[in-house]
């Protein structure tokens, strides 16, 4: 069994915030893969389903971000899930919008939801880091993550969530590379080739000169003076 946790804040006010991308990812997975309807449990919302023989419990804590670890602890204790079988989907300031990375263990980098999970579960859970970009200054972070995704990023967001859903079976099977490849195929699909060749370049080099005929020899010209000619005449 695996426990997948999406981080966010409860309520319609926060539903489309950048901070709620973890909730969005689990919603897409549950919808696309026919998971059971969401129900209230463990101070959050829970949905269950399977990828092949692997049972996966989806959890969206409703404790607000700063107390996410309480809900995760309650679910992990009930299902007797080891921390190494927990995967947390969360927003990542240090990744550009649309980027997705996997990480096993490590620090919380100041993320309040991860910080809370660290306190209750330790650091050895897996993370699916979902890029939202950075506002440029730390003083603007709080307002940035609690704002909705702008319209210009909606297509990117949809592609990212579809890619996560496409790769979910691979993630459940422990194939992180295949999971990330599924995301990449949605976010940055390869360009199709037309198969046409570029036209050949015209020969712009200067034409070679035609061979020139060898110069004809000129007859020797007479260089003697009239006086020399006269002397020669009397010598004969």
CSV table of C-alpha atoms in Angstrom, one decimal:
chain,number,residue,atom,x,y,z
A,1,UNK,CA,0.0,0.0,0.0
A,2,UNK,CA,1.1,3.6,-0.7
A,3,UNK,CA,-0.1,6.9,0.7
A,4,UNK,CA,-0.1,9.8,-1.7
A,5,UNK,CA,-0.5,13.2,-0.1
A,6,UNK,CA,-1.4,16.4,-2.0
A,7,UNK,CA,-0.7,19.6,-0.1
A,8,UNK,CA,-3.0,22.7,-0.2
A,9,UNK,CA,-5.5,24.7,1.8
A,10,UNK,CA,-9.2,23.8,2.1
A,11,UNK,CA,-12.1,25.8,0.8
A,12,UNK,CA,-13.1,27.5,-2.4
A,13,UNK,CA,-11.1,30.6,-1.6
A,14,UNK,CA,-7.8,28.7,-2.1
A,15,UNK,CA,-8.9,26.1,-4.6
A,16,UNK,CA,-7.0,27.7,-7.6
A,17,UNK,CA,-4.0,29.0,-5.7
A,18,UNK,CA,-0.5,28.0,-6.7
A,19,UNK,CA,-0.1,26.6,-3.2
A,20,UNK,CA,-2.9,24.1,-4.0
A,21,UNK,CA,-1.3,22.4,-6.9
A,22,UNK,CA,-0.9,19.3,-4.8
A,23,UNK,CA,-4.6,19.1,-4.3
A,24,UNK,CA,-5.1,19.6,-8.1
A,25,UNK,CA,-2.7,16.7,-8.9
A,26,UNK,CA,-4.6,14.2,-6.7
A,27,UNK,CA,-8.0,15.4,-8.0
A,28,UNK,CA,-6.8,14.7,-11.6
A,29,UNK,CA,-5.5,11.3,-10.7
A,30,UNK,CA,-8.6,10.3,-8.8
A,31,UNK,CA,-10.9,11.4,-11.7
A,32,UNK,CA,-8.8,9.9,-14.5
A,33,UNK,CA,-8.2,6.5,-12.9
A,34,UNK,CA,-11.7,5.8,-11.4
A,35,UNK,CA,-10.8,6.1,-7.7
A,36,UNK,CA,-13.5,6.0,-5.1
A,37,UNK,CA,-15.4,9.2,-4.2
A,38,UNK,CA,-13.7,11.5,-1.8
A,39,UNK,CA,-14.8,11.2,1.8
A,40,UNK,CA,-13.9,13.0,5.0
A,41,UNK,CA,-11.3,11.2,7.2
A,42,UNK,CA,-8.0,11.8,9.0
A,43,UNK,CA,-8.7,15.5,9.2
A,44,UNK,CA,-8.8,15.5,5.4
A,45,UNK,CA,-10.3,14.1,2.3
A,46,UNK,CA,-9.5,10.5,1.2
A,47,UNK,CA,-10.0,8.5,-2.0
A,48,UNK,CA,-8.8,5.0,-2.6
A,49,UNK,CA,-7.9,3.0,-5.8
A,50,UNK,CA,-5.5,0.7,-7.4
A,51,UNK,CA,-2.8,0.7,-10.0
A,52,UNK,CA,-2.5,-3.0,-10.9
A,53,UNK,CA,-1.9,-4.8,-7.6
A,54,UNK,CA,-0.8,-1.7,-5.8
A,55,UNK,CA,-3.4,-0.1,-3.5
A,56,UNK,CA,-3.0,3.7,-3.3
A,57,UNK,CA,-4.7,6.0,-0.8
A,58,UNK,CA,-5.0,9.6,-1.8
A,59,UNK,CA,-5.1,12.2,1.0
A,60,UNK,CA,-5.8,15.9,0.9
A,61,UNK,CA,-5.2,17.3,4.4
A,62,UNK,CA,-7.8,19.9,5.5
A,63,UNK,CA,-5.8,21.1,8.5
A,64,UNK,CA,-4.5,24.1,6.5
A,65,UNK,CA,-0.9,23.9,5.1
A,66,UNK,CA,1.0,24.6,8.4
A,67,UNK,CA,-0.6,21.5,10.1
A,68,UNK,CA,-0.5,19.0,7.2
A,69,UNK,CA,1.6,16.6,9.2
A,70,UNK,CA,-1.3,15.9,11.7
A,71,UNK,CA,-3.5,14.5,8.9
A,72,UNK,CA,-0.6,12.5,7.3
A,73,UNK,CA,0.3,11.0,10.7
A,74,UNK,CA,-3.3,9.9,11.4
A,75,UNK,CA,-3.6,8.3,7.9
A,76,UNK,CA,-0.2,6.6,8.1
A,77,UNK,CA,-1.0,5.1,11.5
A,78,UNK,CA,-4.4,3.8,10.5
A,79,UNK,CA,-3.1,2.1,7.3
A,80,UNK,CA,0.3,1.2,8.9
A,81,UNK,CA,2.1,2.8,6.0
A,82,UNK,CA,5.9,3.2,6.4
A,83,UNK,CA,7.3,6.7,5.8
A,84,UNK,CA,9.2,5.3,2.7
A,85,UNK,CA,5.8,4.5,1.1
A,86,UNK,CA,4.5,8.1,1.4
A,87,UNK,CA,4.7,10.4,-1.6
A,88,UNK,CA,3.9,14.1,-1.1
A,89,UNK,CA,2.8,16.3,-4.1
A,90,UNK,CA,3.6,19.9,-3.4
A,91,UNK,CA,4.3,23.3,-5.0
A,92,UNK,CA,8.0,24.1,-5.6
A,93,UNK,CA,9.2,27.7,-5.8
A,94,UNK,CA,12.7,26.7,-7.1
A,95,UNK,CA,11.4,25.1,-10.2
A,96,UNK,CA,10.0,26.9,-13.3
A,97,UNK,CA,6.3,26.6,-13.9
A,98,UNK,CA,5.5,23.3,-15.6
A,99,UNK,CA,8.6,21.5,-14.3
A,100,UNK,CA,8.3,18.3,-12.3
A,101,UNK,CA,11.0,16.5,-10.3
A,102,UNK,CA,11.1,13.5,-8.0
A,103,UNK,CA,13.0,13.5,-4.7
A,104,UNK,CA,13.4,10.9,-1.9
A,105,UNK,CA,14.0,12.4,1.5
A,106,UNK,CA,15.9,15.6,2.2
A,107,UNK,CA,15.0,19.0,3.8
A,108,UNK,CA,11.8,21.0,3.7
A,109,UNK,CA,13.4,24.2,2.2
A,110,UNK,CA,11.1,26.4,4.2
A,111,UNK,CA,7.8,24.9,2.8
A,112,UNK,CA,5.4,25.0,5.7
A,113,UNK,CA,3.5,21.8,4.7
A,114,UNK,CA,6.7,19.8,4.4
A,115,UNK,CA,8.0,21.3,7.6
A,116,UNK,CA,4.9,20.0,9.4
A,117,UNK,CA,5.2,16.5,7.8
A,118,UNK,CA,8.9,16.5,8.9
A,119,UNK,CA,7.8,17.1,12.5
A,120,UNK,CA,5.3,14.2,12.5
A,121,UNK,CA,6.9,11.7,10.1
A,122,UNK,CA,10.6,12.5,9.7
A,123,UNK,CA,12.2,13.5,6.3
A,124,UNK,CA,12.4,10.1,4.5
A,125,UNK,CA,9.2,10.3,2.4
A,126,UNK,CA,9.2,10.9,-1.4
A,127,UNK,CA,8.2,14.2,-3.0
A,128,UNK,CA,6.8,15.1,-6.4
A,129,UNK,CA,8.0,18.7,-6.7
A,130,UNK,CA,5.7,20.7,-9.0
A,131,UNK,CA,7.2,24.0,-10.3
A,132,UNK,CA,5.4,27.2,-9.8
A,133,UNK,CA,8.3,29.6,-10.3
A,134,UNK,CA,9.6,32.3,-7.9
A,135,UNK,CA,8.3,35.9,-7.6
A,136,UNK,CA,11.8,37.2,-7.4
A,137,UNK,CA,12.0,38.3,-3.8
A,138,UNK,CA,11.4,36.4,-0.5
A,139,UNK,CA,9.1,39.1,0.8
A,140,UNK,CA,6.7,38.4,-2.1
A,141,UNK,CA,6.5,34.6,-1.6
A,142,UNK,CA,3.5,34.5,0.7
A,143,UNK,CA,1.3,36.6,-1.6
A,144,UNK,CA,2.6,34.8,-4.7
A,145,UNK,CA,1.7,31.2,-3.6
A,146,UNK,CA,-1.7,32.3,-2.3
A,147,UNK,CA,-2.6,33.8,-5.6
A,148,UNK,CA,-4.4,31.9,-8.4
A,149,UNK,CA,-2.5,30.7,-11.5
A,150,UNK,CA,-2.9,33.4,-14.1
A,151,UNK,CA,-4.7,32.7,-17.4
A,152,UNK,CA,-1.4,32.6,-19.3
A,153,UNK,CA,-0.3,29.5,-17.3
A,154,UNK,CA,-3.6,27.6,-17.5
A,155,UNK,CA,-2.6,25.5,-20.5
A,156,UNK,CA,0.7,24.7,-18.9
A,157,UNK,CA,-1.0,23.7,-15.7
A,158,UNK,CA,-3.4,21.5,-17.5
A,159,UNK,CA,-0.6,19.7,-19.4
A,160,UNK,CA,1.3,19.2,-16.2
A,161,UNK,CA,-1.6,17.7,-14.4
A,162,UNK,CA,-2.5,15.4,-17.3
A,163,UNK,CA,1.1,14.3,-17.4
A,164,UNK,CA,1.1,13.5,-13.7
A,165,UNK,CA,-2.1,11.4,-14.2
A,166,UNK,CA,-0.6,9.6,-17.3
A,167,UNK,CA,2.5,8.7,-15.2
A,168,UNK,CA,0.7,7.7,-12.0
A,169,UNK,CA,0.8,3.9,-12.7
A,170,UNK,CA,4.5,4.1,-13.3
A,171,UNK,CA,5.0,6.1,-10.1
A,172,UNK,CA,3.0,3.5,-8.1
A,173,UNK,CA,5.2,0.8,-9.7
A,174,UNK,CA,8.4,2.6,-8.5
A,175,UNK,CA,9.5,3.6,-12.0
A,176,UNK,CA,10.4,7.3,-11.5
A,177,UNK,CA,12.0,7.7,-14.9
A,178,UNK,CA,8.9,6.5,-16.7
A,179,UNK,CA,6.7,8.8,-14.6
A,180,UNK,CA,8.8,11.8,-15.4
A,181,UNK,CA,8.8,10.9,-19.1
A,182,UNK,CA,5.0,10.8,-19.1
A,183,UNK,CA,5.0,14.3,-17.6
A,184,UNK,CA,7.5,15.5,-20.2
A,185,UNK,CA,5.5,14.1,-23.1
A,186,UNK,CA,2.6,16.3,-22.0
A,187,UNK,CA,4.4,19.4,-21.1
A,188,UNK,CA,7.1,19.4,-23.8
A,189,UNK,CA,6.1,16.9,-26.5
A,190,UNK,CA,8.7,16.2,-29.2
A,191,UNK,CA,8.3,18.1,-32.4
A,192,UNK,CA,7.2,16.1,-35.4
A,193,UNK,CA,9.5,16.0,-38.4
A,194,UNK,CA,8.1,17.0,-41.9
A,195,UNK,CA,10.7,14.8,-43.7
A,196,UNK,CA,11.5,17.5,-46.2
A,197,UNK,CA,15.0,18.4,-47.1
A,198,UNK,CA,16.2,21.9,-47.3
A,199,UNK,CA,16.7,23.1,-50.9
A,200,UNK,CA,20.3,22.8,-52.2
A,201,UNK,CA,22.3,25.9,-52.0
A,202,UNK,CA,23.0,27.6,-55.2
A,203,UNK,CA,26.7,27.7,-56.2
A,204,UNK,CA,27.7,31.2,-55.6
A,205,UNK,CA,31.4,30.8,-56.3
A,206,UNK,CA,32.9,32.9,-59.1
A,207,UNK,CA,33.1,31.0,-62.5
A,208,UNK,CA,36.5,29.9,-63.5
A,209,UNK,CA,38.1,31.7,-66.4
A,210,UNK,CA,38.3,29.8,-69.7
A,211,UNK,CA,41.9,28.8,-70.5
A,212,UNK,CA,43.5,31.5,-72.6
A,213,UNK,CA,45.5,30.6,-75.8
A,214,UNK,CA,49.2,30.8,-75.5
A,215,UNK,CA,50.5,34.2,-76.7
A,216,UNK,CA,52.0,34.1,-80.2
A,217,UNK,CA,55.6,35.0,-80.6
A,218,UNK,CA,56.1,38.4,-82.2
A,219,UNK,CA,58.6,38.7,-85.1
A,220,UNK,CA,61.8,40.4,-84.0
A,221,UNK,CA,61.8,44.1,-84.9
A,222,UNK,CA,64.7,45.8,-86.6
A,223,UNK,CA,66.7,47.9,-84.2
A,224,UNK,CA,69.7,49.0,-86.4
A,225,UNK,CA,70.1,52.6,-87.4
A,226,UNK,CA,70.2,53.7,-91.1
A,227,UNK,CA,73.9,54.4,-90.7
A,228,UNK,CA,74.6,50.8,-89.6
A,229,UNK,CA,72.6,49.5,-92.5
A,230,UNK,CA,74.7,51.7,-94.9
A,231,UNK,CA,77.9,50.3,-93.5
A,232,UNK,CA,76.8,46.8,-93.9
A,233,UNK,CA,75.9,47.5,-97.5
A,234,UNK,CA,79.5,48.5,-98.4
A,235,UNK,CA,81.0,45.5,-96.6
A,236,UNK,CA,79.3,43.2,-99.0
